[in-house]
PDB file of C-alpha atoms and ligand atoms in Angstrom:
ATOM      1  CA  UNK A   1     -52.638  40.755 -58.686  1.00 94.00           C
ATOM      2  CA  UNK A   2     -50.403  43.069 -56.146  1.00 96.00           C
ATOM      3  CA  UNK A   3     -50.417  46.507 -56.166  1.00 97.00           C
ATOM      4  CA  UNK A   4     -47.141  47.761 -54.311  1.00 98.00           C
ATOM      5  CA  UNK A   5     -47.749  52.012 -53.739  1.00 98.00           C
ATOM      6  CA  UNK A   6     -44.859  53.992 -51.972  1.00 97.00           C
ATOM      7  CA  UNK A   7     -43.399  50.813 -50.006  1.00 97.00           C
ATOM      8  CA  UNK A   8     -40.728  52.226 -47.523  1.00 97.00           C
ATOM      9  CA  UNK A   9     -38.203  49.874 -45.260  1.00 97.00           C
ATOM     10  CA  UNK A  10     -36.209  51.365 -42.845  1.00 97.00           C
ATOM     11  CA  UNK A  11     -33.819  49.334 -40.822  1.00 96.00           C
ATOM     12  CA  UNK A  12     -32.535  51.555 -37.855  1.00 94.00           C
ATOM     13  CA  UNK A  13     -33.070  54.983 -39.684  1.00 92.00           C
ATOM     14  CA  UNK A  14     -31.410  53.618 -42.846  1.00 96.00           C
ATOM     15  CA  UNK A  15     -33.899  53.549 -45.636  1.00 96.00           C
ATOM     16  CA  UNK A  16     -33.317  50.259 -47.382  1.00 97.00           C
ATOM     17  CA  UNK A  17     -36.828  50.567 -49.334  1.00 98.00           C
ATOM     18  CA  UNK A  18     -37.733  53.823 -50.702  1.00 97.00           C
ATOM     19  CA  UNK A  19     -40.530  54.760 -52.181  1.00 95.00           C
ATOM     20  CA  UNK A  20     -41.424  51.129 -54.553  1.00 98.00           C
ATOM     21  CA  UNK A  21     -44.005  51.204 -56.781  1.00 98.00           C
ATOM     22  CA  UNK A  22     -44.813  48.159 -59.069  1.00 98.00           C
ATOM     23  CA  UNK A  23     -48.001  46.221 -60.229  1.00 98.00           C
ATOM     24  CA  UNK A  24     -47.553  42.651 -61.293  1.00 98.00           C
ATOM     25  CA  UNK A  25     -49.856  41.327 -63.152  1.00 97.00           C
ATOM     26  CA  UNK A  26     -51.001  37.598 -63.346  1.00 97.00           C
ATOM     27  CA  UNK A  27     -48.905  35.466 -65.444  1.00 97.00           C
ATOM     28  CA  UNK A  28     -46.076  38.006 -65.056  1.00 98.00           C
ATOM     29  CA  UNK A  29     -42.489  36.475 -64.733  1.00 98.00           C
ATOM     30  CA  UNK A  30     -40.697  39.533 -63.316  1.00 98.00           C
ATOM     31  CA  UNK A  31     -37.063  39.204 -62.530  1.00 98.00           C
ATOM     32  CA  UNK A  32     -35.477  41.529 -60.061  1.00 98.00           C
ATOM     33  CA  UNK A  33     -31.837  42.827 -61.227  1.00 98.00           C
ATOM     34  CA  UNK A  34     -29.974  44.767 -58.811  1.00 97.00           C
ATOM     35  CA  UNK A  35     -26.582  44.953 -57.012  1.00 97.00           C
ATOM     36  CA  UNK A  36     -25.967  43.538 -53.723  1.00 96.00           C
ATOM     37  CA  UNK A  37     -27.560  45.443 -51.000  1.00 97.00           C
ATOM     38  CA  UNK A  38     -29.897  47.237 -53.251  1.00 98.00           C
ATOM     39  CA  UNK A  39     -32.821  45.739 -51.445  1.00 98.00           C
ATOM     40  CA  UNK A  40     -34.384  43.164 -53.648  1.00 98.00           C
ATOM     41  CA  UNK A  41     -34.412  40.566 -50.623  1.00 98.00           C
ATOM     42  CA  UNK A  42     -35.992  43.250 -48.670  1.00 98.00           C
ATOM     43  CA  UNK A  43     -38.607  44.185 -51.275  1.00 98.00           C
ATOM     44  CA  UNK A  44     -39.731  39.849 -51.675  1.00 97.00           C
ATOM     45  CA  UNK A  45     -39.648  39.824 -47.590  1.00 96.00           C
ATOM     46  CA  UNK A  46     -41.801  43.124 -47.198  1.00 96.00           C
ATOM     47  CA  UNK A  47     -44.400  40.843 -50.115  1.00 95.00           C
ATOM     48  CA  UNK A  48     -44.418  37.600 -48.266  1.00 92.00           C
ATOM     49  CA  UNK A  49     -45.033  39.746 -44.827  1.00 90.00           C
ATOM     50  CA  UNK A  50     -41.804  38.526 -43.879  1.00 92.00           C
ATOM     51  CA  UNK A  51     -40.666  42.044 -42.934  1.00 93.00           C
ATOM     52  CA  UNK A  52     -43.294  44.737 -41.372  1.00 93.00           C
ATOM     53  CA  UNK A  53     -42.934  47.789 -44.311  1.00 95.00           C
ATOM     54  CA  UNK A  54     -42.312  50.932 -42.636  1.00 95.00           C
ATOM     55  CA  UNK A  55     -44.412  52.660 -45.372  1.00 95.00           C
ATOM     56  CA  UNK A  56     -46.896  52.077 -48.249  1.00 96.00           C
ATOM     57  CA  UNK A  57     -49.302  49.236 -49.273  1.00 95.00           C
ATOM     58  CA  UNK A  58     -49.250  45.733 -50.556  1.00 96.00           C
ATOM     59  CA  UNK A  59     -52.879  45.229 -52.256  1.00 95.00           C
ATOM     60  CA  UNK A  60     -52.725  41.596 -52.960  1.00 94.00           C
ATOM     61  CA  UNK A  61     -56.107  39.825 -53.832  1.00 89.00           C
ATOM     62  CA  UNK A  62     -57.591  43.414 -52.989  1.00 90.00           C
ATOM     63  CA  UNK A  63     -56.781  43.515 -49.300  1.00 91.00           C
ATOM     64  CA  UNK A  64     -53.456  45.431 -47.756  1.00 93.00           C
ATOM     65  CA  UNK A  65     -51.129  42.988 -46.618  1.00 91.00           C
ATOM     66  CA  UNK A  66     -49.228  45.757 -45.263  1.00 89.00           C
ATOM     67  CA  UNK A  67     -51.868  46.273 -42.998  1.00 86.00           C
ATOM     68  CA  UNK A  68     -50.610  45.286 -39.654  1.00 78.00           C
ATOM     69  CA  UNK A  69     -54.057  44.004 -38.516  1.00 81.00           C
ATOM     70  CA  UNK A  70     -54.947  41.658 -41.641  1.00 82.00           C
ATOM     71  CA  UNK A  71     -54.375  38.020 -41.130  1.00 83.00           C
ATOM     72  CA  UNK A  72     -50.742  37.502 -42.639  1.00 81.00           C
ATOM     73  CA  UNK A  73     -51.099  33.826 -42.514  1.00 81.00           C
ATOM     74  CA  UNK A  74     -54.726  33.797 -45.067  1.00 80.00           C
ATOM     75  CA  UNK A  75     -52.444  36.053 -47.738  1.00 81.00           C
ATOM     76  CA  UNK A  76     -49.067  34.031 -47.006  1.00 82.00           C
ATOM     77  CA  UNK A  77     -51.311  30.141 -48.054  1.00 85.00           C
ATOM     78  CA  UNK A  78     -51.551  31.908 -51.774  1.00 93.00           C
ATOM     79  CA  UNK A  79     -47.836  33.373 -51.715  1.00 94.00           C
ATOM     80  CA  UNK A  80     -45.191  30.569 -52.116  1.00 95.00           C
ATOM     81  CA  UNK A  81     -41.733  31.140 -51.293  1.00 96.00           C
ATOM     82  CA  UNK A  82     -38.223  29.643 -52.392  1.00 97.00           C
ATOM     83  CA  UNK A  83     -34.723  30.504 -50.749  1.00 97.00           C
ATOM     84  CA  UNK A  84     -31.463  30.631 -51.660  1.00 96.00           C
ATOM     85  CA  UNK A  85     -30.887  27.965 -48.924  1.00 95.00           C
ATOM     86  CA  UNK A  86     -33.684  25.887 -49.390  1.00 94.00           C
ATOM     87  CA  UNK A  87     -35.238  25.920 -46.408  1.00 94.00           C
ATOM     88  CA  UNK A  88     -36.723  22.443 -46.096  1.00 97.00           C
ATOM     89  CA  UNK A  89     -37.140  20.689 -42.486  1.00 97.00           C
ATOM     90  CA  UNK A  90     -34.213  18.546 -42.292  1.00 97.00           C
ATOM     91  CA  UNK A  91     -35.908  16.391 -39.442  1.00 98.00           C
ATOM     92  CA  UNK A  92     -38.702  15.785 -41.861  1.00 98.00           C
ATOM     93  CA  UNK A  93     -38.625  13.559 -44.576  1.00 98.00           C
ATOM     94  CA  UNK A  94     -39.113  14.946 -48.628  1.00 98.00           C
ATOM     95  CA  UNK A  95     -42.589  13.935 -48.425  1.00 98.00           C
ATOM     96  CA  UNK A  96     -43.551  15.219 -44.855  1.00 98.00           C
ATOM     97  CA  UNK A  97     -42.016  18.554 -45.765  1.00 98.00           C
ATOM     98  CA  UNK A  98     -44.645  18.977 -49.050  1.00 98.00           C
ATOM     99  CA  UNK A  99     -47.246  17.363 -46.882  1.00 98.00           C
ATOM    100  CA  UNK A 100     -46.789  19.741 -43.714  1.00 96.00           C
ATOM    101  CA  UNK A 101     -47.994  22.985 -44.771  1.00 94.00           C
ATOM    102  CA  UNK A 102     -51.442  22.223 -46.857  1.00 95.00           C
ATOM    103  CA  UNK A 103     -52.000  19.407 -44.051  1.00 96.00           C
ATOM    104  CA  UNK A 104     -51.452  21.900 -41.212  1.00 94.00           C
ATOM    105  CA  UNK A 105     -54.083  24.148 -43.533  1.00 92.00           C
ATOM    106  CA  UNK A 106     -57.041  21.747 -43.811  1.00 93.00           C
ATOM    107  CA  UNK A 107     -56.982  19.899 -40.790  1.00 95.00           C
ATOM    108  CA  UNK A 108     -57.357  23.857 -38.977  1.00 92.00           C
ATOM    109  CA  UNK A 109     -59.638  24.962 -40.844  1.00 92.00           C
ATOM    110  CA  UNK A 110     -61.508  21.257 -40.119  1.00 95.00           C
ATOM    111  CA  UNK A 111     -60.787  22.189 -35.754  1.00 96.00           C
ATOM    112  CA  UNK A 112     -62.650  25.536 -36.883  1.00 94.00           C
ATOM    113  CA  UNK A 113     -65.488  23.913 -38.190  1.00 95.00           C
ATOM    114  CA  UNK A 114     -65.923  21.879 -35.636  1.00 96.00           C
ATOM    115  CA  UNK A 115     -65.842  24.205 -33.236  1.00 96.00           C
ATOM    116  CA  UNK A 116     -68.060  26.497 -34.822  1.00 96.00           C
ATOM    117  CA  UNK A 117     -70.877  23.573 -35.132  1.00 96.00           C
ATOM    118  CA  UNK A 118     -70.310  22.784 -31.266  1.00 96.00           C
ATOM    119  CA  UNK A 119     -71.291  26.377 -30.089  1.00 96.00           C
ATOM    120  CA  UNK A 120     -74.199  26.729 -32.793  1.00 96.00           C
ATOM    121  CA  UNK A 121     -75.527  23.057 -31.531  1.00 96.00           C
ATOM    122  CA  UNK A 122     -74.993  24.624 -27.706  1.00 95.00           C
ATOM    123  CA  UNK A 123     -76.836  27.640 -29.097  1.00 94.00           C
ATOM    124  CA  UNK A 124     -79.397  25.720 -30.602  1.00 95.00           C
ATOM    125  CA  UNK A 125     -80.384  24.405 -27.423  1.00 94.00           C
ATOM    126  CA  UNK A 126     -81.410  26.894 -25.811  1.00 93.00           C
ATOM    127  CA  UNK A 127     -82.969  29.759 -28.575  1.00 92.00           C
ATOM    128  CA  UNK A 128     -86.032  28.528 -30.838  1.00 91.00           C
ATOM    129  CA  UNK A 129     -84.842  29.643 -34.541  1.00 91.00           C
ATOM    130  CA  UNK A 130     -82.389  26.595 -34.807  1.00 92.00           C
ATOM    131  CA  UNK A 131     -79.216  27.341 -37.292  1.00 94.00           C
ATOM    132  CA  UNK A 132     -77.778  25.176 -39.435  1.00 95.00           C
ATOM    133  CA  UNK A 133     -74.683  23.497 -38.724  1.00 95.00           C
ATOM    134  CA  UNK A 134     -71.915  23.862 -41.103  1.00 95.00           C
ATOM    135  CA  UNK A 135     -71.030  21.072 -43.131  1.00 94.00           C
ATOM    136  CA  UNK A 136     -68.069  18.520 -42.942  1.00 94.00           C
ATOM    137  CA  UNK A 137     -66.949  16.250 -45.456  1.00 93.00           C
ATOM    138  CA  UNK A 138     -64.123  15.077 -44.702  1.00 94.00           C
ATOM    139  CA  UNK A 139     -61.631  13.736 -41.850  1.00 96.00           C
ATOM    140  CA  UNK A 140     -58.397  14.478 -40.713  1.00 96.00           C
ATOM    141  CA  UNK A 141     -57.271  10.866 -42.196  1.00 97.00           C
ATOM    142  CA  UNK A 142     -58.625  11.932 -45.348  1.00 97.00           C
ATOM    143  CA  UNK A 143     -56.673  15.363 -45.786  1.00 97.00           C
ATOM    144  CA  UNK A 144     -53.341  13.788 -44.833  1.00 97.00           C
ATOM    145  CA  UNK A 145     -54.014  10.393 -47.564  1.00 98.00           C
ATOM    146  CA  UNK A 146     -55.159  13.155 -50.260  1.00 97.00           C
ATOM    147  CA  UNK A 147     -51.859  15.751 -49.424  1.00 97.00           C
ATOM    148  CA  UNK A 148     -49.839  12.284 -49.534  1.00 98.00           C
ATOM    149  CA  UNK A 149     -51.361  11.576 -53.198  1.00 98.00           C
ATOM    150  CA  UNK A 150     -50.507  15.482 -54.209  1.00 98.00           C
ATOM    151  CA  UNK A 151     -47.150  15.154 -52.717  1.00 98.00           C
ATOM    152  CA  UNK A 152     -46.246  11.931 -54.765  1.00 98.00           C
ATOM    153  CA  UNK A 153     -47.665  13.583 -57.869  1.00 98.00           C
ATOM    154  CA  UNK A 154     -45.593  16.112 -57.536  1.00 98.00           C
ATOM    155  CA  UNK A 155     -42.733  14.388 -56.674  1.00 98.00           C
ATOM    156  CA  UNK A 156     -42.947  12.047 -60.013  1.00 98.00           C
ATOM    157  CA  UNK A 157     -43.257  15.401 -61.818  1.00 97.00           C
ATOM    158  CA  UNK A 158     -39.489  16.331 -60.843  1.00 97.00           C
ATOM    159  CA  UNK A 159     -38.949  12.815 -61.002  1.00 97.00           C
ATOM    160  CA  UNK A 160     -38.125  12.129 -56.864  1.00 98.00           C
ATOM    161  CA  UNK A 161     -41.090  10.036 -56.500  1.00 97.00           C
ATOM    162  CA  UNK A 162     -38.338   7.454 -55.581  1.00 98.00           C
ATOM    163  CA  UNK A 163     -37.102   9.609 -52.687  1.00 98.00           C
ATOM    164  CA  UNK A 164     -40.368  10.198 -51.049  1.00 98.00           C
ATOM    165  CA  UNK A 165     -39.103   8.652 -47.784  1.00 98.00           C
ATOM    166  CA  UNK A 166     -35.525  10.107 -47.455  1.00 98.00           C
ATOM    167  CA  UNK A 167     -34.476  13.018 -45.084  1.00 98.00           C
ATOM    168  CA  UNK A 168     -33.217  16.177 -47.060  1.00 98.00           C
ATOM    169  CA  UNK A 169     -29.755  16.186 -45.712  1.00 98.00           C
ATOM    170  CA  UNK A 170     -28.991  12.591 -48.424  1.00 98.00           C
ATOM    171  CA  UNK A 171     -30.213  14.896 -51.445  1.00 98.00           C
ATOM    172  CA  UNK A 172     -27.863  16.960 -54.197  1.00 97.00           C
ATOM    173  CA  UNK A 173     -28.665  21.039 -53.630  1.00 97.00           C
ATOM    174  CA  UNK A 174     -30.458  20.556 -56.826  1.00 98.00           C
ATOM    175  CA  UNK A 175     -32.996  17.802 -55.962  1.00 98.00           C
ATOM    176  CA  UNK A 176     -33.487  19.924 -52.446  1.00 98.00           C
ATOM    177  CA  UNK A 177     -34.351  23.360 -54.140  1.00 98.00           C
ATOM    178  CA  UNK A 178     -36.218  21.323 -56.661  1.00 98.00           C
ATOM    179  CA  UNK A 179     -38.697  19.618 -53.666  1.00 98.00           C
ATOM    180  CA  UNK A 180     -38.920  23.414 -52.447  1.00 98.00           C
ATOM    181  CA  UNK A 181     -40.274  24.491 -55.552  1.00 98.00           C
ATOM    182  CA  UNK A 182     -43.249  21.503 -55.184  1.00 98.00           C
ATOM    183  CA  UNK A 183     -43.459  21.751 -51.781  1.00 97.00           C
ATOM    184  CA  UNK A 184     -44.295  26.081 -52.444  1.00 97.00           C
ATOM    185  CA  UNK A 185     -46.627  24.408 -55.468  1.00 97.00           C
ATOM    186  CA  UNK A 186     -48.492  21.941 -52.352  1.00 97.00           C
ATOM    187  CA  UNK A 187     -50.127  25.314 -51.486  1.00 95.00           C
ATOM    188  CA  UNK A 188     -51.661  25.666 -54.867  1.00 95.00           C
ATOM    189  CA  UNK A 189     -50.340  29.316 -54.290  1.00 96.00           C
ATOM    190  CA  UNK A 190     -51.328  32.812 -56.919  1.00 97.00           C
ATOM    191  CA  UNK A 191     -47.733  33.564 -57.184  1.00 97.00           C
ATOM    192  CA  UNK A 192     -44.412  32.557 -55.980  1.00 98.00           C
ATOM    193  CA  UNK A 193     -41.759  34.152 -55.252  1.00 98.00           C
ATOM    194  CA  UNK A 194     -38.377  33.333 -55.234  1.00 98.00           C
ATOM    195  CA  UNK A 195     -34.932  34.579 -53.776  1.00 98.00           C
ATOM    196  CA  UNK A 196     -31.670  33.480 -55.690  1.00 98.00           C
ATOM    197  CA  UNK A 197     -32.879  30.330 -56.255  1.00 98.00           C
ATOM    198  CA  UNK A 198     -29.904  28.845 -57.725  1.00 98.00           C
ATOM    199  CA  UNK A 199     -26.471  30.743 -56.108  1.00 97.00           C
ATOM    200  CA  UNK A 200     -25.912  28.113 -53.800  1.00 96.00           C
ATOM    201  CA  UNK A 201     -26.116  25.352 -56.045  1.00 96.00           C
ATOM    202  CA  UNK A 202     -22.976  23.911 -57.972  1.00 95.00           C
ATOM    203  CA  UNK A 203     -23.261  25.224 -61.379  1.00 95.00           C
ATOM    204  CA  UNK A 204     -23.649  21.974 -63.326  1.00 96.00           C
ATOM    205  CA  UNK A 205     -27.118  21.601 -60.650  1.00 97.00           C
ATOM    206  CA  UNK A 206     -28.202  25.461 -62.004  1.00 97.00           C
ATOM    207  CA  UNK A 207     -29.878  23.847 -64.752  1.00 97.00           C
ATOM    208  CA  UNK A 208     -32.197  21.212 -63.466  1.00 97.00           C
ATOM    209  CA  UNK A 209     -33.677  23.946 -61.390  1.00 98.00           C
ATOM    210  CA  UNK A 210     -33.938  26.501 -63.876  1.00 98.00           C
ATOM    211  CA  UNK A 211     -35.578  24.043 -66.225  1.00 98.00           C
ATOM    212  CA  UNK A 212     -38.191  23.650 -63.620  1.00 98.00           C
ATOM    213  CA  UNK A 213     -39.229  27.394 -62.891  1.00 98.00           C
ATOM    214  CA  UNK A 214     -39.231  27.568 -66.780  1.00 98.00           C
ATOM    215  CA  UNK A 215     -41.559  24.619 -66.808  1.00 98.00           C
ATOM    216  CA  UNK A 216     -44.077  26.574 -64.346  1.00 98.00           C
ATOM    217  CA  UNK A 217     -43.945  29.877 -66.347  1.00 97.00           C
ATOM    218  CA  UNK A 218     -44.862  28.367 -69.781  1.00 97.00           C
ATOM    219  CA  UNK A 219     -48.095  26.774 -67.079  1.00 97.00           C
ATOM    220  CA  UNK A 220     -49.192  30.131 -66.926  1.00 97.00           C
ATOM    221  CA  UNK A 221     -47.676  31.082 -62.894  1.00 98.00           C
ATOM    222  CA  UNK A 222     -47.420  34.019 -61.770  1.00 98.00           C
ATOM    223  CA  UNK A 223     -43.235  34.260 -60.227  1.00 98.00           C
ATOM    224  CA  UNK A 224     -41.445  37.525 -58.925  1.00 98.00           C
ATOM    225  CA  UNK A 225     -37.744  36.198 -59.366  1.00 98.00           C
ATOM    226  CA  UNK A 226     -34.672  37.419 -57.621  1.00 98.00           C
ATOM    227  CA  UNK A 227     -31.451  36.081 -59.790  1.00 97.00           C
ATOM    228  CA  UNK A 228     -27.851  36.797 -61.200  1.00 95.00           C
ATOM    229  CA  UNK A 229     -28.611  34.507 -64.339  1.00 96.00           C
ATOM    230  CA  UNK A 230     -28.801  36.559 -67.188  1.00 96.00           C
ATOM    231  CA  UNK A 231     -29.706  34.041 -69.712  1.00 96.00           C
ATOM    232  CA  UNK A 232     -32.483  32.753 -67.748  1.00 97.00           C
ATOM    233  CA  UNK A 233     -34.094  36.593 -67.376  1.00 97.00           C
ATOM    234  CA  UNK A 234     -33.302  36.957 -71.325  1.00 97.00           C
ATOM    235  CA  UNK A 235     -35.073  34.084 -72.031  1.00 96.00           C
ATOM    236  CA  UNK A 236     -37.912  33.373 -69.617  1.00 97.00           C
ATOM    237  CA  UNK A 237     -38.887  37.112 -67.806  1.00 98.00           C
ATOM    238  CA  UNK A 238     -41.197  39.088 -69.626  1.00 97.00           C
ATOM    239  CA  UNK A 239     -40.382  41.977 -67.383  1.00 98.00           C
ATOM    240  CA  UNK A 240     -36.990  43.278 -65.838  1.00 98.00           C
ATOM    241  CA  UNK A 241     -37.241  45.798 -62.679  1.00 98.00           C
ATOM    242  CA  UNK A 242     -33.792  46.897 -61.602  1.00 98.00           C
ATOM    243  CA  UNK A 243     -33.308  48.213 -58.672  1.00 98.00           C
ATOM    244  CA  UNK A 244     -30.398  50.428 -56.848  1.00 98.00           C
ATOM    245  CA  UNK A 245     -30.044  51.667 -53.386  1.00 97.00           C
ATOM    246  CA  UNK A 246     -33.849  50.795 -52.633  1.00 98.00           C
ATOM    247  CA  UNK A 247     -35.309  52.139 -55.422  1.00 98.00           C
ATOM    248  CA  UNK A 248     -36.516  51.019 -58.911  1.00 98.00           C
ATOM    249  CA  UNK A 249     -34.924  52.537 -61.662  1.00 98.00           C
ATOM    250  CA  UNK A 250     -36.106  50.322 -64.201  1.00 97.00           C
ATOM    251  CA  UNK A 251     -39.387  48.499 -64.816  1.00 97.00           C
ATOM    252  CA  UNK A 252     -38.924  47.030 -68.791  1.00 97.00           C
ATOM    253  CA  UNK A 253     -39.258  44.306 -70.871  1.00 98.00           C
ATOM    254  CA  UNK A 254     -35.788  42.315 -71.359  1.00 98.00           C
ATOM    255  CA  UNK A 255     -35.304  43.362 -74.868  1.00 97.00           C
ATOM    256  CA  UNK A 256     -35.177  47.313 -73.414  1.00 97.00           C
ATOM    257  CA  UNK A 257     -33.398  46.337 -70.130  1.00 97.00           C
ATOM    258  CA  UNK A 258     -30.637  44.239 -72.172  1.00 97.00           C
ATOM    259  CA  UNK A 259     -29.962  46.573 -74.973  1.00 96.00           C
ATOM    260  CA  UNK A 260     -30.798  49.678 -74.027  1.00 96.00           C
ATOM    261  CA  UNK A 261     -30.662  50.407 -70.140  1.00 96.00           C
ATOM    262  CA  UNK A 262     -31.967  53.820 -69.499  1.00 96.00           C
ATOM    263  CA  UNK A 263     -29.868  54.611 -66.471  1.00 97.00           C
ATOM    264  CA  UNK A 264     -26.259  55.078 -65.968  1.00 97.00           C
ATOM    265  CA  UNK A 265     -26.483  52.190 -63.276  1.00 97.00           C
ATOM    266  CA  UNK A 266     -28.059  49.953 -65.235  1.00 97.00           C
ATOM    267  CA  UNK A 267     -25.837  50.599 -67.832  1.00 97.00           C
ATOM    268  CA  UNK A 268     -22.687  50.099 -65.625  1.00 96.00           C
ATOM    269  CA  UNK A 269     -24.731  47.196 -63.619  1.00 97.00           C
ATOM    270  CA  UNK A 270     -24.850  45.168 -67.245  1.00 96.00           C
ATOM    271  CA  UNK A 271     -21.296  46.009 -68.240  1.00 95.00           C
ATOM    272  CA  UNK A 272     -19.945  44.007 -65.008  1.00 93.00           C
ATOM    273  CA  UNK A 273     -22.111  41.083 -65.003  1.00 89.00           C
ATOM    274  CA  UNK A 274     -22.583  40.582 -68.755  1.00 82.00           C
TER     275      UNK A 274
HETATM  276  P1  ADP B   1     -30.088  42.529 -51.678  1.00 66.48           P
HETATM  277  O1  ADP B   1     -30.977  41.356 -51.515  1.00 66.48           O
HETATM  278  O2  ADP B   1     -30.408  43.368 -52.874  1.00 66.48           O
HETATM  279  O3  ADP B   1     -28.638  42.158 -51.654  1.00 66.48           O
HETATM  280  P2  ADP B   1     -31.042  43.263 -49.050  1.00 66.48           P
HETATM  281  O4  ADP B   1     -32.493  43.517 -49.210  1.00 66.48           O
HETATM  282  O5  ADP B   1     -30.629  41.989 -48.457  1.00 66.48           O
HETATM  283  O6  ADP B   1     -30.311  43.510 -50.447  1.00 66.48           O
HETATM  284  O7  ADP B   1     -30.413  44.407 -48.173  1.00 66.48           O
HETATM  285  C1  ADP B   1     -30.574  45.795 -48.453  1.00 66.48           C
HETATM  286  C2  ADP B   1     -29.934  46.593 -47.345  1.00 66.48           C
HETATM  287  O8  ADP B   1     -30.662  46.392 -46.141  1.00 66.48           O
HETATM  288  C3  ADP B   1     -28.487  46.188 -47.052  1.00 66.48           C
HETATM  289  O9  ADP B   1     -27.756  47.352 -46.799  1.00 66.48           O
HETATM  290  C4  ADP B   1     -28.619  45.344 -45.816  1.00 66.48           C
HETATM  291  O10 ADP B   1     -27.470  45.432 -45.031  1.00 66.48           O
HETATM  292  C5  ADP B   1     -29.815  45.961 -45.105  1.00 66.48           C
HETATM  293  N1  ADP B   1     -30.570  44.970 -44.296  1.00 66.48           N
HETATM  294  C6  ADP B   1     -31.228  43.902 -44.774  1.00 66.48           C
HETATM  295  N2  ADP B   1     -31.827  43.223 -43.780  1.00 66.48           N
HETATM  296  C7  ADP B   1     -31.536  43.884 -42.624  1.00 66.48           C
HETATM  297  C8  ADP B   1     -31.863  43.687 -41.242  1.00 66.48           C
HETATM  298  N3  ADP B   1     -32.633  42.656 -40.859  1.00 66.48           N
HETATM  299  N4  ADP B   1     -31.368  44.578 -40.359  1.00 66.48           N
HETATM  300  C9  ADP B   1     -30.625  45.625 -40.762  1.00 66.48           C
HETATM  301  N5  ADP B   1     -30.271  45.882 -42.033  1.00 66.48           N
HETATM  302  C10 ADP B   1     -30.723  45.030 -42.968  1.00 66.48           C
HETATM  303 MG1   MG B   2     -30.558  39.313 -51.357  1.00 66.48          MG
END
């Protein structure tokens, strides 16, 4: 599903990215390992097209999102993202921020339709082989009622259908990461990745949100997942990559990574956080 080949970051002549080179796979659940500052925010940001790489390719769906003059925003729709920090709007309320992004979506690619039709009509006029116009079945009322019925669906499924109408700031950090993860999901997305999902939370709200990005793996999604818990890559990744001072030194299933690292600094990595 992505190829990455010889992805380089540099951030004023420092590389932070050197060299990566990883395929994941649909239905993967690859966790990234790694010390501080060895890149693994860099390497999700470079995949979401967050960050412009300074080297390399990012085949995802068979196009290079690397590629400066592809449309970012067509690859980005089928790439969900989740923060440490949440990210949701906090002058939006839980349901407008699932809403906002697959309503945006539809009702543009509804404007482009339109306009499309209007110059083929105008064209129409005046040539004598008439085109078709394209078709439209739907309204701008009817893609915000049907992202309204998706949003509440997925809002019963973490069980916040009851806080549909409330502004994020009144929610626990758990029910807030937990509406990022659906609102990501709104986008019906290929993969999503996420970025220490749960190291701002309190520790007895770790749980609820683990139990939730379990809950999409065993669906079959495909998740590139940046985290310090251990029990959670033990139990749910079926691949580790570890990475050090922008590189990847491993790439391995969890039963190698855990018990038998082949580098020193995976070796020393596991014997401080284990
Ligand atoms: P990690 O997520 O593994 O902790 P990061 O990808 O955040 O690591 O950072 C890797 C390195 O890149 C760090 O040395 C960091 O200081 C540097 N870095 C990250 N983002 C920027 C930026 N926008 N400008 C300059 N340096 C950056
Ligand atoms: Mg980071």
């Amino acid at each position: 599903m992505i190829d990455v080949i010889n992805l380089k970051k540099d951030f004023n002549h420092v590389q932070v990215l050197k060299d990566i080179n990883v395929t994941v796979n649909k239905g993967d659940i690859m966790v990234v390992l790694g010390p501080s500052g060895s890149g693994k925010s860099t390497f999700l940001r470079c995949l979401n097209c967050m960050e412009d790489p300074t080297g390399g390719s990012i085949i995802f769906n068979g196009v290079d999102i690397a590629d400066m003059k592809v449309d970012i925003n067509i690859h980005r729709r089928h790439m969900g993202m989740v923060f440490q920090h949440f990210n949701l709007f906090n002058n939006k309320t839980v349901i407008q921020n699932i809403m906002m992004a697959p309503v945006h979506v539809k009702c543009q690619e509804l404007s482009q339709t339109k306009r499309r039709n209007f110059v083929t009509k105008v064209k129409n006029v005046f040539s004598s082989q008439k085109k078709e116009l394209l078709p439209i079945t739907t309204t701008k009322a009817q893609i915000r009622d049907e992202a309204k019925v998706q949003a509440l669906d997925l809002l019963k499924r973490i069980g916040l259908e009851d806080k549909a109408d409330v502004y994020p700031s009144t929610l626990s950090g758990g029910q807030k990461q937990r509406v990022a993860i659906v609102r990501s999901l709104a986008m019906n997305p290929d993969v999503i990745l996420f970025d220490e999902p749960t190291s701002a939370l309190d520790p007895e709200m770790v749980g609820e949100v683990l139990d939730l990005m379990k809950a999409l793996a065993k669906e079959g999604m495909t998740m590139i997942i940046v985290t310090h818990e251990m029990g959670f890559a033990k139990e749910v990744a079926n691949r580790i990559l570890f990475m050090d001072e922008g590189r990847i030194l491993e790439d391995s299933t969890p039963k190698e990574f855990f018990e038998n690292p082949k580098t020193p600094r995976a070796k020393e990595f596991l014997s401080k956080v284990l």
